Coordinates of C-alpha atoms in Angstrom, one line a residue:
X1 CA 0.0 0.0 0.0
X2 CA 1.3 3.4 -0.9
X3 CA 0.5 6.4 1.3
X4 CA 0.8 10.0 0.3
X5 CA 0.7 13.2 2.4
X6 CA 0.1 16.7 1.2
X7 CA 3.1 18.7 2.3
X8 CA 6.4 18.1 4.2
X9 CA 6.1 21.7 5.6
X10 CA 3.0 20.6 7.4
X11 CA 4.8 17.5 8.7
X12 CA 7.5 19.7 10.1
X13 CA 5.1 22.2 11.8
X14 CA 3.1 19.4 13.4
X15 CA 6.2 17.5 14.7
X16 CA 7.7 20.6 16.2
X17 CA 5.2 21.6 18.8
X18 CA 2.4 22.4 16.3
X19 CA 4.3 25.6 15.2
X20 CA 3.6 27.6 12.1
X21 CA 0.4 29.4 11.6
X22 CA -1.5 30.2 14.8
X23 CA -5.2 29.5 15.0
X24 CA -7.3 32.2 13.4
X25 CA -10.5 33.1 15.2
X26 CA -14.0 33.5 13.8
X27 CA -13.0 32.6 10.3
X28 CA -14.1 29.5 8.4
X29 CA -11.8 27.0 6.7
X30 CA -14.6 26.4 4.2
X31 CA -13.8 29.8 2.7
X32 CA -10.4 28.4 1.7
X33 CA -11.8 25.6 -0.6
X34 CA -9.4 26.3 -3.5
X35 CA -7.1 23.8 -5.1
X36 CA -3.7 23.8 -3.4
X37 CA -0.3 22.8 -4.8
X38 CA 0.6 19.4 -3.5
X39 CA 3.9 17.7 -2.9
X40 CA 4.0 13.9 -3.0
X41 CA 6.0 12.5 -0.1
X42 CA 7.0 8.9 0.6
X43 CA 6.8 8.6 4.4
X44 CA 8.6 6.0 6.3
X45 CA 5.9 3.8 7.7
X46 CA 5.4 2.7 11.3
X47 CA 2.5 0.1 11.2
X48 CA -0.3 2.0 9.5
X49 CA 1.1 5.4 10.6
X50 CA 3.5 7.6 8.6
X51 CA 6.4 9.0 10.6
X52 CA 6.0 12.6 9.3
X53 CA 2.2 12.6 10.2
X54 CA 1.4 15.6 8.0
X55 CA -2.1 15.8 6.6
X56 CA -3.1 12.8 8.6
X57 CA -6.1 14.0 10.5
X58 CA -4.2 12.9 13.6
X59 CA -0.8 14.3 14.7
X60 CA -0.9 13.2 18.3
X61 CA 1.4 10.2 17.9
X62 CA 4.2 12.6 16.9
X63 CA 4.1 13.8 20.5
X64 CA 4.8 11.8 23.7
X65 CA 2.1 11.5 26.4
X66 CA 3.8 14.1 28.6
X67 CA 4.0 16.8 26.0
X68 CA 0.4 16.2 25.0
X69 CA -0.8 16.6 28.5
X70 CA 1.4 19.6 29.1
X71 CA 0.0 21.2 25.9
X72 CA -3.5 20.6 27.0
X73 CA -3.0 23.1 29.8
X74 CA -2.8 25.8 27.1
X75 CA -6.5 25.6 26.4
X76 CA -8.8 27.6 28.7
X77 CA -12.1 29.3 28.2
X78 CA -12.1 33.1 27.9
X79 CA -14.1 34.8 30.6
X80 CA -15.6 38.2 30.2
X81 CA -17.7 40.5 32.4
X82 CA -20.5 40.7 29.9
X83 CA -21.3 40.9 26.2
X84 CA -22.2 44.3 24.7
X85 CA -25.8 44.4 23.6
X86 CA -26.6 41.0 25.1
X87 CA -28.6 40.2 28.2
X88 CA -26.5 39.3 31.2
X89 CA -26.9 35.9 32.7
X90 CA -26.8 35.0 36.3
X91 CA -23.2 33.9 35.8
X92 CA -20.3 35.6 34.1
X93 CA -20.4 35.5 30.3
X94 CA -18.1 33.0 28.7
X95 CA -16.6 32.4 25.3
X96 CA -16.0 28.9 24.2
X97 CA -13.5 28.4 21.4
X98 CA -14.4 25.7 18.9
X99 CA -13.0 23.8 15.9
X100 CA -15.3 22.2 13.3
X101 CA -15.4 20.2 10.2
X102 CA -16.9 20.8 6.7
X103 CA -19.9 18.6 6.3
X104 CA -23.6 18.6 7.3
X105 CA -22.7 16.7 10.4
X106 CA -21.7 20.2 11.6
X107 CA -25.0 21.9 10.6
X108 CA -26.4 22.2 14.1
X109 CA -23.0 23.6 15.3
X110 CA -23.0 26.0 12.3
X111 CA -26.5 27.3 13.0
X112 CA -25.7 27.7 16.7
X113 CA -22.7 29.8 15.7
X114 CA -24.4 31.8 13.0
X115 CA -27.3 32.8 15.2
X116 CA -25.4 32.6 18.5
X117 CA -28.2 30.5 20.0
X118 CA -26.4 30.2 23.4
X119 CA -26.3 33.9 24.1
X120 CA -29.3 33.9 26.3
X121 CA -27.3 31.6 28.6
X122 CA -24.4 34.1 28.5
X123 CA -22.3 32.0 26.2
X124 CA -20.5 33.1 23.0
X125 CA -19.4 30.4 20.5
X126 CA -16.2 31.4 18.8
X127 CA -14.9 29.4 15.8
X128 CA -11.1 28.9 15.4
X129 CA -9.8 28.4 11.9
X130 CA -7.4 25.4 11.7
X131 CA -5.1 25.5 8.7
X132 CA -5.8 21.8 7.9
X133 CA -8.0 19.0 9.2
X134 CA -5.0 17.5 11.0
X135 CA -4.6 20.7 13.0
X136 CA -8.4 20.8 13.7
X137 CA -7.9 17.5 15.6
X138 CA -4.7 18.5 17.3
X139 CA -6.2 21.8 18.4
X140 CA -8.7 19.9 20.6
X141 CA -6.1 17.3 21.7
X142 CA -3.7 20.0 22.9
X143 CA -6.3 22.3 24.4
X144 CA -6.0 25.2 21.9
X145 CA -9.8 24.9 21.5
X146 CA -12.4 23.9 24.1
X147 CA -14.8 21.9 22.0
X148 CA -14.9 20.4 18.5
X149 CA -17.3 18.6 16.3
X150 CA -15.2 15.9 14.7
X151 CA -15.4 12.3 13.5
X152 CA -15.7 9.8 16.4
X153 CA -12.7 7.9 15.0
X154 CA -10.4 10.9 15.5
X155 CA -11.7 11.3 19.0
X156 CA -10.9 7.7 19.8
X157 CA -7.3 8.2 18.8
X158 CA -7.0 11.3 20.8
X159 CA -8.5 9.5 23.8
X160 CA -6.2 6.5 23.3
X161 CA -3.1 8.9 23.2
X162 CA -4.1 10.3 26.6
X163 CA -5.7 13.5 25.5
X164 CA -8.0 14.9 28.2
X165 CA -11.2 14.9 26.1
X166 CA -14.7 13.5 26.4
X167 CA -17.6 13.0 24.0
X168 CA -20.6 14.9 25.4
X169 CA -23.1 15.0 22.5
X170 CA -23.7 14.0 18.9
X171 CA -23.2 16.0 15.7
X172 CA -24.5 14.2 12.7
X173 CA -25.3 10.8 11.2
X174 CA -24.9 9.2 7.8
X175 CA -23.8 11.3 4.8
X176 CA -20.4 9.7 4.0
X177 CA -20.1 9.0 0.3
X178 CA -17.6 6.8 -1.5
X179 CA -17.5 8.1 -5.0
X180 CA -15.5 6.6 -7.9
X181 CA -14.5 7.9 -11.3
X182 CA -16.6 6.8 -14.3
X183 CA -16.3 3.1 -15.1
X184 CA -15.1 2.1 -11.7
X185 CA -18.4 0.5 -10.8
X186 CA -17.2 -2.8 -9.4
X187 CA -14.9 -3.6 -6.4
X188 CA -12.5 -5.6 -8.5
X189 CA -11.8 -2.6 -10.7
X190 CA -10.5 -0.6 -7.7
X191 CA -7.3 -2.6 -7.2
X192 CA -4.3 -0.4 -7.9
X193 CA -6.5 2.8 -7.9
X194 CA -6.0 5.9 -5.8
X195 CA -8.3 6.6 -2.8
X196 CA -8.5 10.1 -1.5
X197 CA -9.3 10.3 2.2
X198 CA -8.3 11.6 5.6
X199 CA -6.3 9.5 8.0
X200 CA -8.1 7.9 10.9
X201 CA -11.3 9.7 9.9
X202 CA -14.7 8.1 9.4
X203 CA -13.8 8.9 5.8
X204 CA -11.1 6.3 6.0
X205 CA -12.8 3.7 8.1
X206 CA -15.8 3.5 5.8
X207 CA -13.8 2.7 2.7
X208 CA -11.6 0.3 4.7
X209 CA -14.8 -1.5 5.9
X210 CA -16.5 -1.4 2.5
X211 CA -13.5 -2.7 0.6
X212 CA -13.0 -5.5 3.1
X213 CA -16.7 -6.5 2.8
X214 CA -16.3 -6.6 -0.9
X215 CA -13.2 -8.7 -1.0
X216 CA -10.6 -6.0 -1.7
X217 CA -7.6 -5.7 0.6
X218 CA -6.8 -2.1 1.8
X219 CA -3.2 -2.7 0.7
X220 CA -4.4 -3.1 -2.8
X221 CA -5.3 0.6 -3.2
X222 CA -3.0 3.6 -3.1
X223 CA -4.2 5.8 -0.2
X224 CA -3.7 9.6 -0.6
X225 CA -4.3 11.7 2.5
X226 CA -5.8 15.1 1.7
X227 CA -5.5 18.4 3.5
X228 CA -9.1 19.5 3.1
X229 CA -12.4 18.7 1.5
X230 CA -11.6 21.4 -1.1
X231 CA -8.4 19.6 -2.1
X232 CA -10.4 16.3 -2.3
X233 CA -13.0 17.8 -4.6
X234 CA -10.4 19.5 -6.8
X235 CA -8.3 16.3 -7.0
X236 CA -11.3 14.2 -8.0
X237 CA -12.4 16.6 -10.7
X238 CA -8.9 16.8 -12.0
X239 CA -8.7 13.0 -12.2
X240 CA -5.7 12.7 -9.8
X241 CA -7.6 10.5 -7.5
X242 CA -9.9 7.6 -8.6
X243 CA -12.0 7.3 -5.5
X244 CA -13.1 10.0 -3.1
X245 CA -14.3 9.2 0.4
X246 CA -16.2 12.4 1.2
X247 CA -19.1 14.0 3.1
X248 CA -22.2 15.8 2.2
X249 CA -22.8 18.1 0.4
X250 CA -19.5 17.4 -1.4
X251 CA -20.4 13.8 -2.4
X252 CA -23.5 15.0 -4.1
X253 CA -21.6 17.8 -5.8
X254 CA -19.1 15.3 -7.3
X255 CA -21.9 13.0 -8.5
X256 CA -23.6 16.0 -10.1
X257 CA -20.6 17.7 -11.6
X258 CA -18.4 14.7 -12.7
X259 CA -20.5 13.1 -15.4
X260 CA -20.7 9.3 -15.1
X261 CA -19.2 9.2 -11.6
X262 CA -20.3 6.3 -9.5
X263 CA -21.7 6.1 -5.9
X264 CA -20.1 3.0 -4.5
X265 CA -21.5 3.4 -0.9
X266 CA -23.3 5.8 1.3
X267 CA -22.5 3.8 4.4
X268 CA -26.1 2.7 5.0
X269 CA -25.4 -0.5 2.9
X270 CA -22.8 -1.7 5.5
X271 CA -23.7 0.1 8.7
X272 CA -27.4 0.6 8.5
X273 CA -29.4 3.8 8.9
X274 CA -28.3 6.7 11.2
X275 CA -24.8 5.5 11.7
X276 CA -22.6 8.0 13.6
X277 CA -20.3 10.3 11.7
X278 CA -19.4 13.2 14.0
X279 CA -19.7 13.9 17.7
X280 CA -19.2 16.9 20.0
X281 CA -16.2 16.5 22.2
X282 CA -15.1 18.8 25.0
X283 CA -11.8 19.3 26.8
X284 CA -11.9 17.9 30.4
X285 CA -10.5 21.2 31.5
X286 CA -13.7 23.0 30.3
X287 CA -15.9 20.3 31.8
X288 CA -14.3 20.8 35.2
X289 CA -14.1 24.5 35.1
X290 CA -17.4 25.5 33.5
X291 CA -19.8 22.6 32.8
X292 CA -22.7 25.0 32.4
X293 CA -21.0 26.4 29.3
X294 CA -21.0 22.9 27.8
X295 CA -24.6 22.4 28.8
X296 CA -25.6 25.8 27.2
X297 CA -23.8 24.9 24.0
X298 CA -25.6 21.5 23.7
X299 CA -28.9 23.2 24.4
X300 CA -28.1 25.7 21.6
X301 CA -27.4 22.8 19.3
X302 CA -30.7 21.1 20.1
X303 CA -32.5 24.4 19.3
X304 CA -30.4 24.6 16.0
X305 CA -31.4 21.0 15.1
X306 CA -35.1 21.8 15.5
X307 CA -34.7 25.0 13.4
X308 CA -33.0 22.9 10.7
X309 CA -35.7 20.3 10.7
X310 CA -38.4 22.9 10.5
X311 CA -36.9 25.3 8.0
X312 CA -34.1 23.7 6.1
X313 CA -34.6 25.8 3.0
X314 CA -34.5 29.1 4.8
X315 CA -31.4 28.1 6.7
X316 CA -29.6 26.9 3.6
X317 CA -29.9 30.5 2.3
X318 CA -27.9 31.5 5.3
X319 CA -25.4 28.7 5.3
X320 CA -24.5 28.2 1.7
X321 CA -21.7 30.5 0.6
X322 CA -20.4 31.1 4.2
X323 CA -20.3 27.7 5.8
X324 CA -20.8 25.5 2.7
X325 CA -19.0 26.2 -0.6
X326 CA -21.3 24.5 -2.9
X327 CA -24.4 25.2 -5.0
X328 CA -27.8 25.5 -3.3
X329 CA -29.1 22.5 -5.2
X330 CA -26.2 20.3 -4.0
X331 CA -26.7 21.6 -0.5
X332 CA -30.4 20.6 -0.7
X333 CA -29.4 17.0 -1.6
X334 CA -26.6 16.9 1.0
X335 CA -28.8 18.2 3.7
X336 CA -31.2 15.3 3.3
X337 CA -28.5 12.7 3.2
X338 CA -26.5 13.7 6.2
X339 CA -28.8 14.3 9.2
X340 CA -28.3 16.5 12.3
X341 CA -28.6 14.4 15.4
X342 CA -27.4 15.9 18.7
X343 CA -28.8 13.1 20.9
X344 CA -26.9 10.0 19.9
X345 CA -27.2 8.1 23.1
X346 CA -28.6 5.2 21.0
X347 CA -25.4 5.1 19.0
X348 CA -23.1 4.5 22.0
X349 CA -22.5 0.8 21.1
X350 CA -21.9 1.7 17.4
X351 CA -19.3 4.3 18.4
X352 CA -17.5 2.0 20.7
X353 CA -17.7 -1.2 18.6
X354 CA -16.5 0.5 15.3
X355 CA -13.1 0.9 16.9
X356 CA -12.3 -2.6 15.8
X357 CA -11.5 -1.2 12.4
X358 CA -9.6 1.7 13.9
X359 CA -7.5 -0.8 15.8
X360 CA -6.9 -2.9 12.7
X361 CA -5.6 0.2 10.9
X362 CA -3.2 0.7 13.8
X363 CA -4.5 4.0 15.2
X364 CA -5.3 2.8 18.7
X365 CA -3.9 0.1 21.0
X366 CA -6.9 -0.7 23.1
X367 CA -10.7 -0.3 23.0
X368 CA -12.0 2.7 24.9
X369 CA -14.5 2.1 27.7
X370 CA -17.8 3.8 28.2
X371 CA -16.0 6.5 30.3
X372 CA -14.9 8.0 27.0
X373 CA -18.5 9.2 26.6
X374 CA -20.5 11.3 29.1
X375 CA -24.1 11.9 28.1
X376 CA -25.0 13.7 31.4
X377 CA -24.4 17.2 29.8
X378 CA -26.7 16.3 27.0
X379 CA -29.3 15.0 29.4
X380 CA -29.1 18.2 31.5
X381 CA -29.5 20.3 28.3
X382 CA -32.5 18.2 27.2
X383 CA -34.1 18.7 30.7
X384 CA -33.9 22.5 30.2
X385 CA -35.7 22.5 26.8
X386 CA -38.2 19.6 26.9
X387 CA -40.5 21.4 24.5
X388 CA -37.7 21.6 21.9
X389 CA -36.6 18.0 22.4
X390 CA -40.2 16.7 22.1
X391 CA -40.4 18.2 18.6
X392 CA -37.1 16.7 17.3
X393 CA -37.4 14.2 14.5
X394 CA -34.0 12.6 15.0
X395 CA -33.2 11.6 18.6
X396 CA -32.5 8.6 20.7
X397 CA -35.5 8.6 23.0

């Protein structure tokens, strides 16, 4: 199996204390979805991990446990005496710094940010722009952000590496698309072809599971790790990758814009409906210092999910262009395929059991226990807005 990473410069930055570009606040990486120049690098392999770790979606193994835990102390919430123009809550106003992904599994998070739905609880949600997906993950693991919506697989690797983080709520379900170039309509035709994905992401686990189920060994494809969804889309359109493992709305965009492209899997065929993609994870430092902020954020996401279910078309007008760089029509299709689901208590076993593939790929050494997930913050948020929760279409209860 051949592995490729995007840039040796990124490898160097991540392996040297996550230097380079500092996080940028209140800007969206989705605004950067332009084709980037790429350098092919042959990394020396360690199991299923590349030594240079750039563009992997997980840079934590490049650090030792002590440096990871020391770095986690860097992340704290920003406290303020109040917010201009906003009603003051009974407690001090707080700003929670957050990282996020690109797909519709983030839609409740995006709506909560766009409309600042937690402000009545004295909370401001502030997005931090990570230069790449790898750094989005490491920002959470090292405490540079307080919370993140991210694939559960990346969370598991952070947890296994000793990062002080906990899953506190869901983000989205379904919506992972495995799209192939025209003519690649059978598993046997994929041998020797190039798969574009993100390391230790649900976008890698799904093709690993799908190929295995269909009799194709993972070592029989060339795996190219991408920096961003924008790079993925550009590479597929340019024909430099044969298979794209992507998320909505970008899977629908490829199927629409690349004539004859083939949908190999949407995940439902191997996992069943409402399989978990993304979760909301929080730093343990924030959970210990200000659990009410986490509760307020989840409550805002529940409200956002209800808004999304009741007025998807109206919200797409707000989200497309700022949060999603795709056409409105593709966003309509994608929004139906990848569902917002903040209450994923029913997916607990799925999340914990899917780590078999993560272990087979060499990303974690042992299975996490149920202590990796704490639904009590979600349950407290639900108790505060029972009327909202009762109206939700997608939930566990």
